[in-house]
XYZ file of C-alpha atoms in Angstrom:
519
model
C -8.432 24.064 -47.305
C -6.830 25.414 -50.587
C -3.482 24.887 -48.851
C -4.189 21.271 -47.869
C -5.596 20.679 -50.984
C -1.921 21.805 -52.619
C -0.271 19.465 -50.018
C -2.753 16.457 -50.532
C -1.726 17.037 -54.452
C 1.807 16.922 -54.277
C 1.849 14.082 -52.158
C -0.100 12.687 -54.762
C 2.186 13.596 -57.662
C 5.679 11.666 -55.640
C 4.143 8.680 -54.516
C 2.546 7.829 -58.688
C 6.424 9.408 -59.575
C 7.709 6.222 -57.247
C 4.623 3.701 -58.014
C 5.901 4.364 -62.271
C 9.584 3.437 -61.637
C 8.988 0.692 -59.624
C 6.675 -0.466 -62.411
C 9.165 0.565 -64.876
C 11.985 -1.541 -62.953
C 10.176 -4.684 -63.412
C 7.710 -4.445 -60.728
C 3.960 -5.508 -60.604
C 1.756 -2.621 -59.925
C 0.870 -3.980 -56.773
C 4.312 -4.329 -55.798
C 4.746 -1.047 -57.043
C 2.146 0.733 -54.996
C 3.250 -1.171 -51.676
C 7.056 -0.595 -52.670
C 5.810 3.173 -52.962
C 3.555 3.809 -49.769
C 6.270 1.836 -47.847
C 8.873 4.170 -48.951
C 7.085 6.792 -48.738
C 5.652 6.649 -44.904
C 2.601 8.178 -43.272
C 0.968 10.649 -45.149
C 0.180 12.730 -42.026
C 3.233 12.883 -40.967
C 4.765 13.947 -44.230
C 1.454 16.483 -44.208
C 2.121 17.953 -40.970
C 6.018 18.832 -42.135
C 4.475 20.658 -44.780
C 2.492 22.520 -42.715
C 5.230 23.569 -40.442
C 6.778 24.967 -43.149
C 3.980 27.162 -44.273
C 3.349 30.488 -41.991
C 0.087 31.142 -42.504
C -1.232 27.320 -41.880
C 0.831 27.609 -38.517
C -0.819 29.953 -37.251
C -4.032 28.446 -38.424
C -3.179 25.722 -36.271
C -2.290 27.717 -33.426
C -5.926 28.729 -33.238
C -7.026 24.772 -33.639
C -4.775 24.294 -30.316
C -6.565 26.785 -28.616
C -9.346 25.658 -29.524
C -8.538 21.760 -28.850
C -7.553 23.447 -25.183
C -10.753 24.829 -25.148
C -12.953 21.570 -25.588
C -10.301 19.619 -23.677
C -11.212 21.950 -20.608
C -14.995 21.699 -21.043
C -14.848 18.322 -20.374
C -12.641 18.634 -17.252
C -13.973 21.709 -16.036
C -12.716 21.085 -12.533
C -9.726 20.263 -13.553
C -9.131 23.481 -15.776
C -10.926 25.593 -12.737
C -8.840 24.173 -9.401
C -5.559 25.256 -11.946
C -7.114 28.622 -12.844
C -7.880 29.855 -9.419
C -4.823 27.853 -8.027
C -2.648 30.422 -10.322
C -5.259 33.462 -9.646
C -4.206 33.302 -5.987
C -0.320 32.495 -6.571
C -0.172 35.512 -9.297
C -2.732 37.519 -7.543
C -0.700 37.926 -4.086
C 2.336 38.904 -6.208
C 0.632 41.238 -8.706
C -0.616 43.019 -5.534
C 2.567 43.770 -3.786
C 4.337 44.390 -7.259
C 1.301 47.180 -7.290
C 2.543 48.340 -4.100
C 6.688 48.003 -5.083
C 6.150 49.741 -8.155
C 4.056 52.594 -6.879
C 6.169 53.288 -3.856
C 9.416 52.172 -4.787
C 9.797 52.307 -8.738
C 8.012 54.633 -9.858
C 9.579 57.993 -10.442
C 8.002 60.984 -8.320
C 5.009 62.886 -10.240
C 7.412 65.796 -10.441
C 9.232 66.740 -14.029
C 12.483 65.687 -13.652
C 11.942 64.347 -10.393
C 15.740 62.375 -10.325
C 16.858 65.909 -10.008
C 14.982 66.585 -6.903
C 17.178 66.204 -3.476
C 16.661 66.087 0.046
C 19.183 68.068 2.482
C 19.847 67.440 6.246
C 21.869 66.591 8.608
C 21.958 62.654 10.228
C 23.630 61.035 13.239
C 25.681 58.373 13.304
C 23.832 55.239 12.592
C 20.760 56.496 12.848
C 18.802 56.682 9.110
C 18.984 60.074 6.854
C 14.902 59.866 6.765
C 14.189 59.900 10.625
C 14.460 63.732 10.680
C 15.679 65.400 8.069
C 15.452 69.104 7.918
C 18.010 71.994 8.406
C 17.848 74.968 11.149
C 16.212 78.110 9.644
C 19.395 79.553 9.912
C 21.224 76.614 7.846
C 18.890 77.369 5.198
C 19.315 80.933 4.695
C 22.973 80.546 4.640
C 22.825 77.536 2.444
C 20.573 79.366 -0.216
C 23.087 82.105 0.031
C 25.974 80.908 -0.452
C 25.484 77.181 -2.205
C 25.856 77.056 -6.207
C 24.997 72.942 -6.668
C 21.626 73.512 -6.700
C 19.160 75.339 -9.473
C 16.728 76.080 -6.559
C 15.929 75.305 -2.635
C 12.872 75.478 -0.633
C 11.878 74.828 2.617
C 8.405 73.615 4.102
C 6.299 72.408 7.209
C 2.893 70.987 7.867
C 0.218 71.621 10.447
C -3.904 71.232 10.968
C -5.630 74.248 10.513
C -9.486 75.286 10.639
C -10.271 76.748 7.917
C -13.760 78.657 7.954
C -15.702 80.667 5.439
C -16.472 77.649 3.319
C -19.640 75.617 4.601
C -18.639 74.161 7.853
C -16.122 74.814 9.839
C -13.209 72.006 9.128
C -9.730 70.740 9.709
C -7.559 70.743 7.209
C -3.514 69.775 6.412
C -2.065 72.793 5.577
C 1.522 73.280 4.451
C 3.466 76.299 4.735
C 6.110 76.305 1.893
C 8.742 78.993 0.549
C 7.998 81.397 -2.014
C 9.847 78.693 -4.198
C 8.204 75.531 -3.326
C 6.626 74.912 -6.578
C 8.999 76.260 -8.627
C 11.766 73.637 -6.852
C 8.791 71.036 -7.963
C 8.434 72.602 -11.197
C 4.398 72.340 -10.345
C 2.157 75.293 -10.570
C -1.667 75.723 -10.153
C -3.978 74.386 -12.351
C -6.201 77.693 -11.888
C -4.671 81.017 -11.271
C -1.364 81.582 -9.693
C 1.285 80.679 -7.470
C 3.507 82.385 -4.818
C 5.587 85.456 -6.090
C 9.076 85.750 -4.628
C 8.408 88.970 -2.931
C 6.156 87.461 -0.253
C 9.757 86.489 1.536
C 8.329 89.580 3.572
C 6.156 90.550 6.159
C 2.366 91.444 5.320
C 2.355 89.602 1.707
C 1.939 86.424 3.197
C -1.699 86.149 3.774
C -2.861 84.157 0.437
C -3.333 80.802 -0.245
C -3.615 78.001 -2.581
C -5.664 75.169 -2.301
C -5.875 71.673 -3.494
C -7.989 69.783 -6.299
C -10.052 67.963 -3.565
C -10.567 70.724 -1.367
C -11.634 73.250 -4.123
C -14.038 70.293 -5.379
C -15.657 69.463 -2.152
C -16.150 72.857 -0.424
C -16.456 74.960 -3.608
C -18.155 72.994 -5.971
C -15.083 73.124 -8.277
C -15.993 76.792 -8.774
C -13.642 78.644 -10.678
C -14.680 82.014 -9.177
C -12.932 80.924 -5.977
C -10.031 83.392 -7.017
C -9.255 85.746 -4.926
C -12.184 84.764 -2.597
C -11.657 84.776 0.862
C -11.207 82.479 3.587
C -10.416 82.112 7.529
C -7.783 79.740 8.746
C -7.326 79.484 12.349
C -9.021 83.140 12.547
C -6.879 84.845 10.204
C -8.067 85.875 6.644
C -6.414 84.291 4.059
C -7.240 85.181 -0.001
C -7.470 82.121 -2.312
C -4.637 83.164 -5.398
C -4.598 79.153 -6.980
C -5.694 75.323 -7.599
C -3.315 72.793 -7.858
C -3.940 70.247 -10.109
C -5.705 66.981 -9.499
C -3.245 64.403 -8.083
C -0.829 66.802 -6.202
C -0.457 66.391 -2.569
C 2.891 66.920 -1.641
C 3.789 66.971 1.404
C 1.433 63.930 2.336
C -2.367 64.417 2.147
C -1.875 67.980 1.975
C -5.309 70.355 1.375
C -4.057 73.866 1.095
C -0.655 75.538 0.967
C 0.174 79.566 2.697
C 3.608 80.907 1.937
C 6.621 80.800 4.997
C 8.634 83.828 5.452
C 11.969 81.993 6.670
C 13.753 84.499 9.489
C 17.325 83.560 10.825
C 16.289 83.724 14.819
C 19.072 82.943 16.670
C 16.772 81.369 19.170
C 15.128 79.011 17.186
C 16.516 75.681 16.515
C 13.587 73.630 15.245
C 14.631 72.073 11.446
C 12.096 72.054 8.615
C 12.628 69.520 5.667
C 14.313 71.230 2.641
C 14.815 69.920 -0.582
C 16.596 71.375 -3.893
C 16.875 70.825 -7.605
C 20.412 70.394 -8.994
C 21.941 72.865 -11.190
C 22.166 71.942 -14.864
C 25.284 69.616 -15.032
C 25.751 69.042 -11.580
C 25.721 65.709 -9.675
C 24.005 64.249 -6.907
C 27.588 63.164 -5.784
C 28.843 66.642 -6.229
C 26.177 68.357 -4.233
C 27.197 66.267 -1.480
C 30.344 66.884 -1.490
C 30.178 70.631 -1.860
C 27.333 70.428 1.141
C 29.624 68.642 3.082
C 32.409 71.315 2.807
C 29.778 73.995 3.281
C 28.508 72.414 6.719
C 32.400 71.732 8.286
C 33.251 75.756 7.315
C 29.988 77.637 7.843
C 27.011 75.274 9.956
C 28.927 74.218 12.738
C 30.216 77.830 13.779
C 26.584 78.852 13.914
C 25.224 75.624 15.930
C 25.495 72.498 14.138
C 26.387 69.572 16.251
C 29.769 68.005 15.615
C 28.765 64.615 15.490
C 26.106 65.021 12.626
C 26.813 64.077 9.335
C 26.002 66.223 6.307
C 23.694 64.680 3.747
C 22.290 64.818 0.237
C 20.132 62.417 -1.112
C 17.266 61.513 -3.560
C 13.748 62.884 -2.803
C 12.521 59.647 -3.732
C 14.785 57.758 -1.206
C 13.842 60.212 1.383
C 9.889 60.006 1.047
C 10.512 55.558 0.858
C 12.299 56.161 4.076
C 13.262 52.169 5.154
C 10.166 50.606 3.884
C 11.934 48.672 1.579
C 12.902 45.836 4.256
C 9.458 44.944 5.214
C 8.272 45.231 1.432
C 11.367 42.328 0.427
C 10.462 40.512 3.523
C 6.362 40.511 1.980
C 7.905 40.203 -1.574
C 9.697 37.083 -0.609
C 6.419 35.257 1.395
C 4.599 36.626 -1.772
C 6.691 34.461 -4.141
C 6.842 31.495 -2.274
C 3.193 31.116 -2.414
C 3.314 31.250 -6.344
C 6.250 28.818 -6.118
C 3.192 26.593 -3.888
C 0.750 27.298 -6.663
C 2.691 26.871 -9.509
C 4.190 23.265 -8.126
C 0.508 22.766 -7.636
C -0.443 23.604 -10.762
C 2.560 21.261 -12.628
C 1.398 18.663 -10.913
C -1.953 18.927 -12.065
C -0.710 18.700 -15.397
C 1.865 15.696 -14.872
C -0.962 13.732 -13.387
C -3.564 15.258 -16.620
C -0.745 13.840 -18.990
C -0.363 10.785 -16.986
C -4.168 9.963 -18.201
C -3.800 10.760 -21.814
C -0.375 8.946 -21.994
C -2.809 6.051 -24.790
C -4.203 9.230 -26.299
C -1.101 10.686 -27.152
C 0.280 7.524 -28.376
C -2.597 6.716 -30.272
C -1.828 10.481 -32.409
C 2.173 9.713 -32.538
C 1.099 6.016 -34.341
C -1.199 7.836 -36.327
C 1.515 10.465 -37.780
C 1.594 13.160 -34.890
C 5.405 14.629 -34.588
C 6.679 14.807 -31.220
C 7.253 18.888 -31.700
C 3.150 19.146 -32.914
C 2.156 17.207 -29.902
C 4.347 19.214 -27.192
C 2.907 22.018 -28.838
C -0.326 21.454 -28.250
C 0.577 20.769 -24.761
C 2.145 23.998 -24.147
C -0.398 25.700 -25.626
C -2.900 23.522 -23.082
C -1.192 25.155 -20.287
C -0.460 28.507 -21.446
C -4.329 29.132 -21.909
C -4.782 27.783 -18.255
C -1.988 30.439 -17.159
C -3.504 33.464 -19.190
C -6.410 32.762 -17.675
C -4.963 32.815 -14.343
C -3.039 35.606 -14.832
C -6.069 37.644 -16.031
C -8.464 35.927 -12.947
C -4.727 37.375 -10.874
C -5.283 41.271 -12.234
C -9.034 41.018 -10.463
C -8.044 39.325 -7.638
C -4.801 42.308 -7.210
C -7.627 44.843 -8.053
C -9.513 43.502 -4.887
C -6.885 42.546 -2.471
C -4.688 45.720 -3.021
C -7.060 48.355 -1.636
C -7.717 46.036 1.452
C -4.206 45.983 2.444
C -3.970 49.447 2.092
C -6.836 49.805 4.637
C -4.831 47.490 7.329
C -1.337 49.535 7.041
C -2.019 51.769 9.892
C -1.692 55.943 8.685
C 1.091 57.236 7.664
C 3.748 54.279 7.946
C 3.276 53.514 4.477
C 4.635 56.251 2.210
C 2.955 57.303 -1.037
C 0.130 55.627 -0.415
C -1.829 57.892 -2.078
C -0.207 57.078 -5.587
C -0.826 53.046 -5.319
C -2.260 52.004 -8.044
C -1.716 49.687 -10.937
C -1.084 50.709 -14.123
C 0.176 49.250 -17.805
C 3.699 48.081 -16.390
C 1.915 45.881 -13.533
C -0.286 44.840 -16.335
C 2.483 44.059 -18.897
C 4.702 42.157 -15.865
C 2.114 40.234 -14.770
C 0.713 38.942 -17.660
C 4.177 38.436 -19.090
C 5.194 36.086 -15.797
C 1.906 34.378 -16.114
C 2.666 33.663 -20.119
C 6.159 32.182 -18.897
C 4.532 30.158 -16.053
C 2.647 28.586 -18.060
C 4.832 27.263 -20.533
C 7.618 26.314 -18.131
C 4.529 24.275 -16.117
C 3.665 22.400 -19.148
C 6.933 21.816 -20.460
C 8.084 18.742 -17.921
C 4.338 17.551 -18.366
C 4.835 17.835 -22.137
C 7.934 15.845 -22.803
C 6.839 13.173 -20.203
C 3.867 12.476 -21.929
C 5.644 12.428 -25.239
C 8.762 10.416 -24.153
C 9.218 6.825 -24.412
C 7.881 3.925 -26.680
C 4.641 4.141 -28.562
C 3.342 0.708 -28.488
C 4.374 0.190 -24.995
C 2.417 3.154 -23.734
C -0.529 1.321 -26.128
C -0.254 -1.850 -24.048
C -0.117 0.232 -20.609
C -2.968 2.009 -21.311
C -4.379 5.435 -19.715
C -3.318 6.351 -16.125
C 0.027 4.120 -16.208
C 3.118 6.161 -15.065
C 6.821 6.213 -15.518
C 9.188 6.255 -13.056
C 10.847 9.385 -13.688
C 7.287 10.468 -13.839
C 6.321 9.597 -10.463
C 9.804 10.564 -9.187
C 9.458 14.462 -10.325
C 5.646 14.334 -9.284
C 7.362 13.677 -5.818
C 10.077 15.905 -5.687
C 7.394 18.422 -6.413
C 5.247 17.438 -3.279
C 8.414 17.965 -1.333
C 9.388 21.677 -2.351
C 5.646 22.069 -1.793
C 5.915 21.063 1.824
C 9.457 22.767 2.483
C 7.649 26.112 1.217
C 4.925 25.879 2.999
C 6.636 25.280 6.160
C 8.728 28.387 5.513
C 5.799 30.337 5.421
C 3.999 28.618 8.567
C 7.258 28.999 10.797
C 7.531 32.853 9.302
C 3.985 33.595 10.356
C 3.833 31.901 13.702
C 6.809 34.390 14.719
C 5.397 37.385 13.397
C 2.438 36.213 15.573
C 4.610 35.156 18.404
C 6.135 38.840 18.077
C 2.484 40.617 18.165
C 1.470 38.883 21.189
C 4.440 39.644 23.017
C 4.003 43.385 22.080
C 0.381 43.015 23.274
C 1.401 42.063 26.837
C 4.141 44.948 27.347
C 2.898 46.462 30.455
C 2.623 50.431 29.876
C 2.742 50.843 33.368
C -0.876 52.208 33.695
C -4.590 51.251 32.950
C -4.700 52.048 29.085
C -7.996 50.675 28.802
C -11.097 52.786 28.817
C -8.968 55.953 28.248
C -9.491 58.187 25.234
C -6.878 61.429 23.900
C -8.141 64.447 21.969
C -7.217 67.720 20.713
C -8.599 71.042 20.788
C -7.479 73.805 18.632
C -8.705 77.123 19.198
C -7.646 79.960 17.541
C -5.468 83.027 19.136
């Protein structure tokens, strides 16, 4: 008020500065004072410069927008509700698979200097590095021996064991890692300790460590669970270590016993093995130097010719090729906010359409052009925060769903999906941007063209170019939507025909199992 009351004063002071002179030039004073106001122009106008000039009454009248919006959308509720959840499903599909792309794709590995973390094998021709990687136990050895590119290696597998002594008897995934393993992850127990290097031979190898979940569910997160002990597939094992919550690695793992690698000249079964580069070294470099080691030293002791030697990035190893059908989803994804957000501009084309006399009555009555597109923007932005905030709960929902219809293990690091603050950030972000880009067109339409023609018109007359966008918009609509239609009825088409592949017996009615029994 103080600041209007400044404005309201010097306004004041000009036009009595004008109504003198014109009184001093030989003018009556009510010549004068018409002379003066003529001159001078609307008040509001010349008010409303003012205030763009001062900071503080700007963003004064950012909150009056907001709160215009806010009234203006009471009144229409449907209106501001059909463009709210309109948005909350566009954003909302897309905030869920970025939730999914960023967990499994983006997102570094929950290892310390995970970029430095490699995955070494062998690969055929043309078939992909992440099919089955793993060396020989013999390739390892001789690779740990003799290979400088790397800080540290380790080697691992993965089986079901029962492990006894705890409540119930159970199955659980057990891993059987190198003395190294968590040193290569730079990981160690969250309780006790880890694997000493000396347990690379026989009779040391008979401890374990166990995970977070397993420790919490059959030992009541009991810290005296050191060096208690257990029976896994009839053997005794001694509990040395509790990794900390979250770790898992490999998969879904519960427990981990230490693998005393032998070079047996008879076995040729390959375990995964992955490596931490030296200090200074190269993911390129390793490569290379793998490369030369596997021409001079693997293929005299077995390695097939026609293999090629490997190194890659854990990370790109564990993602494997699920980054085709993830684009594939990310692409039907956006074109249903492209539906929703033509949708959505439409709405508002057809909203300003309506208060085309409204907004003319405001520019006649001193509005500026830039004051009224303002509080259009700001009309639509409020409609696309909301959306983008209805989005996050609607992501929140949908997200553990899918995860629930992606059958077991064919979508990797599943356990780590979750959103966090850069989901947040990017989706709120790309809703903020939506929104004004929506209500721009809408914005200028309403505001273009002559005042007391739209006065004469009337509410709910349209331009031309108006009517011609509104169409063009109904079109992409359309063309999108049939995208997605034809997409889905071959991805149907494709299940169906899958269906009726004859296995060449009676598969209904007929169960598997497994029983495990110990030596």
């Amino acid at each position: 008020r103080g600041v209007n009351d400044d404005i309201d004063e010097e306004l004041q002071f000009h036009l009595e500065s004008r109504i003198r002179d014109n009184i001093a030039s030989g003018m009556s004073p009510d010549e004068a004072r018409r002379d003066a106001q003529t001159r001078f122009g609307s008040r509001a106008a010349a008010r409303n410069q003012a205030h763009d000039a001062n900071v503080i009454v700007a963003l004064e009248s950012a909150g009056q927008d907001l709160a215009f919006a806010a009234r203006a959308f009471r009144k229409r509720p449907i209106f501001a509700l059909g463009a709210v959840i309109t948005l909350a499903l566009g954003i909302g599909a897309n905030a869920t698979i970025l939730t999914v792309v960023r967990s499994v794709v983006l997102r570094p590995l929950p290892f310390p200097d995970s970029q430095n973390l490699c995955s070494i094998s062998y690969s055929s021709p043309g078939q992909p590095f992440f099919i089955y990687p793993g060396l020989s136990d013999r390739a390892y050895l001789a690779l740990r021996e003799r290979d400088r590119s790397f800080e540290s290696l380790t080697t691992f597998g993965s089986n079901p064991l029962t492990l006894t002594g705890a409540g119930d008897a159970v199955r659980v995934v057990a891993a059987t890692v190198t003395p190294d393993f968590f040193r290569v992850l730079r990981v160690g127990p969250s309780l006790g300790i880890g694997f000493a290097s000396d347990q690379d031979h026989p009779g040391r190898d008979h401890v374990a460590v166990i995970g977070d979940g397993l420790w919490r569910s059959r030992f009541g997160a009991d810290e005296s669970v050191l060096n208690r002990s257990i029976t896994l597939n009839g053997t005794q094992y001694t509990v040395i270590g509790v990794m900390p919550a979250g770790f898992s690695y490999p998969s879904k793992t519960d427990l981990w016993v230490p693998l005393a690698v032998r070079a047996d000249p008879h076995l040729t079964y390959s375990r995964p093995v992955i490596g931490r580069l030296a200090p200074g070294v190269s993911r390129e470099q390793a490569g290379a130097t793998f490369e030369v080691f596997a021409s001079n030293v693997l293929r005299d002791r077995g390695g097939a010719p026609d293999q090629i030697a490997r190194v890659i990035a854990l990370k790109d190893a564990m993602v494997g090729d699920v980054k085709q059908p993830l684009a594939i989803f990310s692409g039907a994804v956006i074109c249903v906010l492209l539906i929703a957000c033509a949708n959505v501009a439409n709405l508002l084309l057809m909203r300003a359409t309506t208060r085309r006399q409204e907004i003319a009555t405001r520019m006649a009555l001193g509005a500026s052009r830039g004051r009224l597109v303002r509080q259009l923007l700001t009309e639509s932005a409020a409609l696309s925060i909301a959306g983008g905030l209805a989005a996050l709960g609607v992501a929140a929902v949908t997200a553990p769903v899918l995860l629930t219809l992606v059958p077991e293990g064919m979508l990797p690091r599943a356990s780590e999906i979750r959103a966090d603050g850069w989901v947040l950030a990017v989706t709120m972000t790309g809703a903020l941007i939506a929104g004004v880009l929506l209500g721009l067109v809408p914005a200028l339409q309403a505001t273009r063209g002559d005042v007391s023609n739209a006065l004469r018109e009337g509410p709910g007359s349209s331009t031309k170019r108006s009517l011609r966008f509104r169409h063009g918009l109904i079109v992409a609509e359309m063309a999108l939507a049939l995208v997605l239609l034809v997409g889905a009825g071959l991805l149907v088409k494709s299940f169906l025909k899958l269906r009726a592949v004859d296995p060449g017996f009676e598969s209904s009615h007929v169960m598997t199992m497994t029983i495990e029994l110990p030596d």
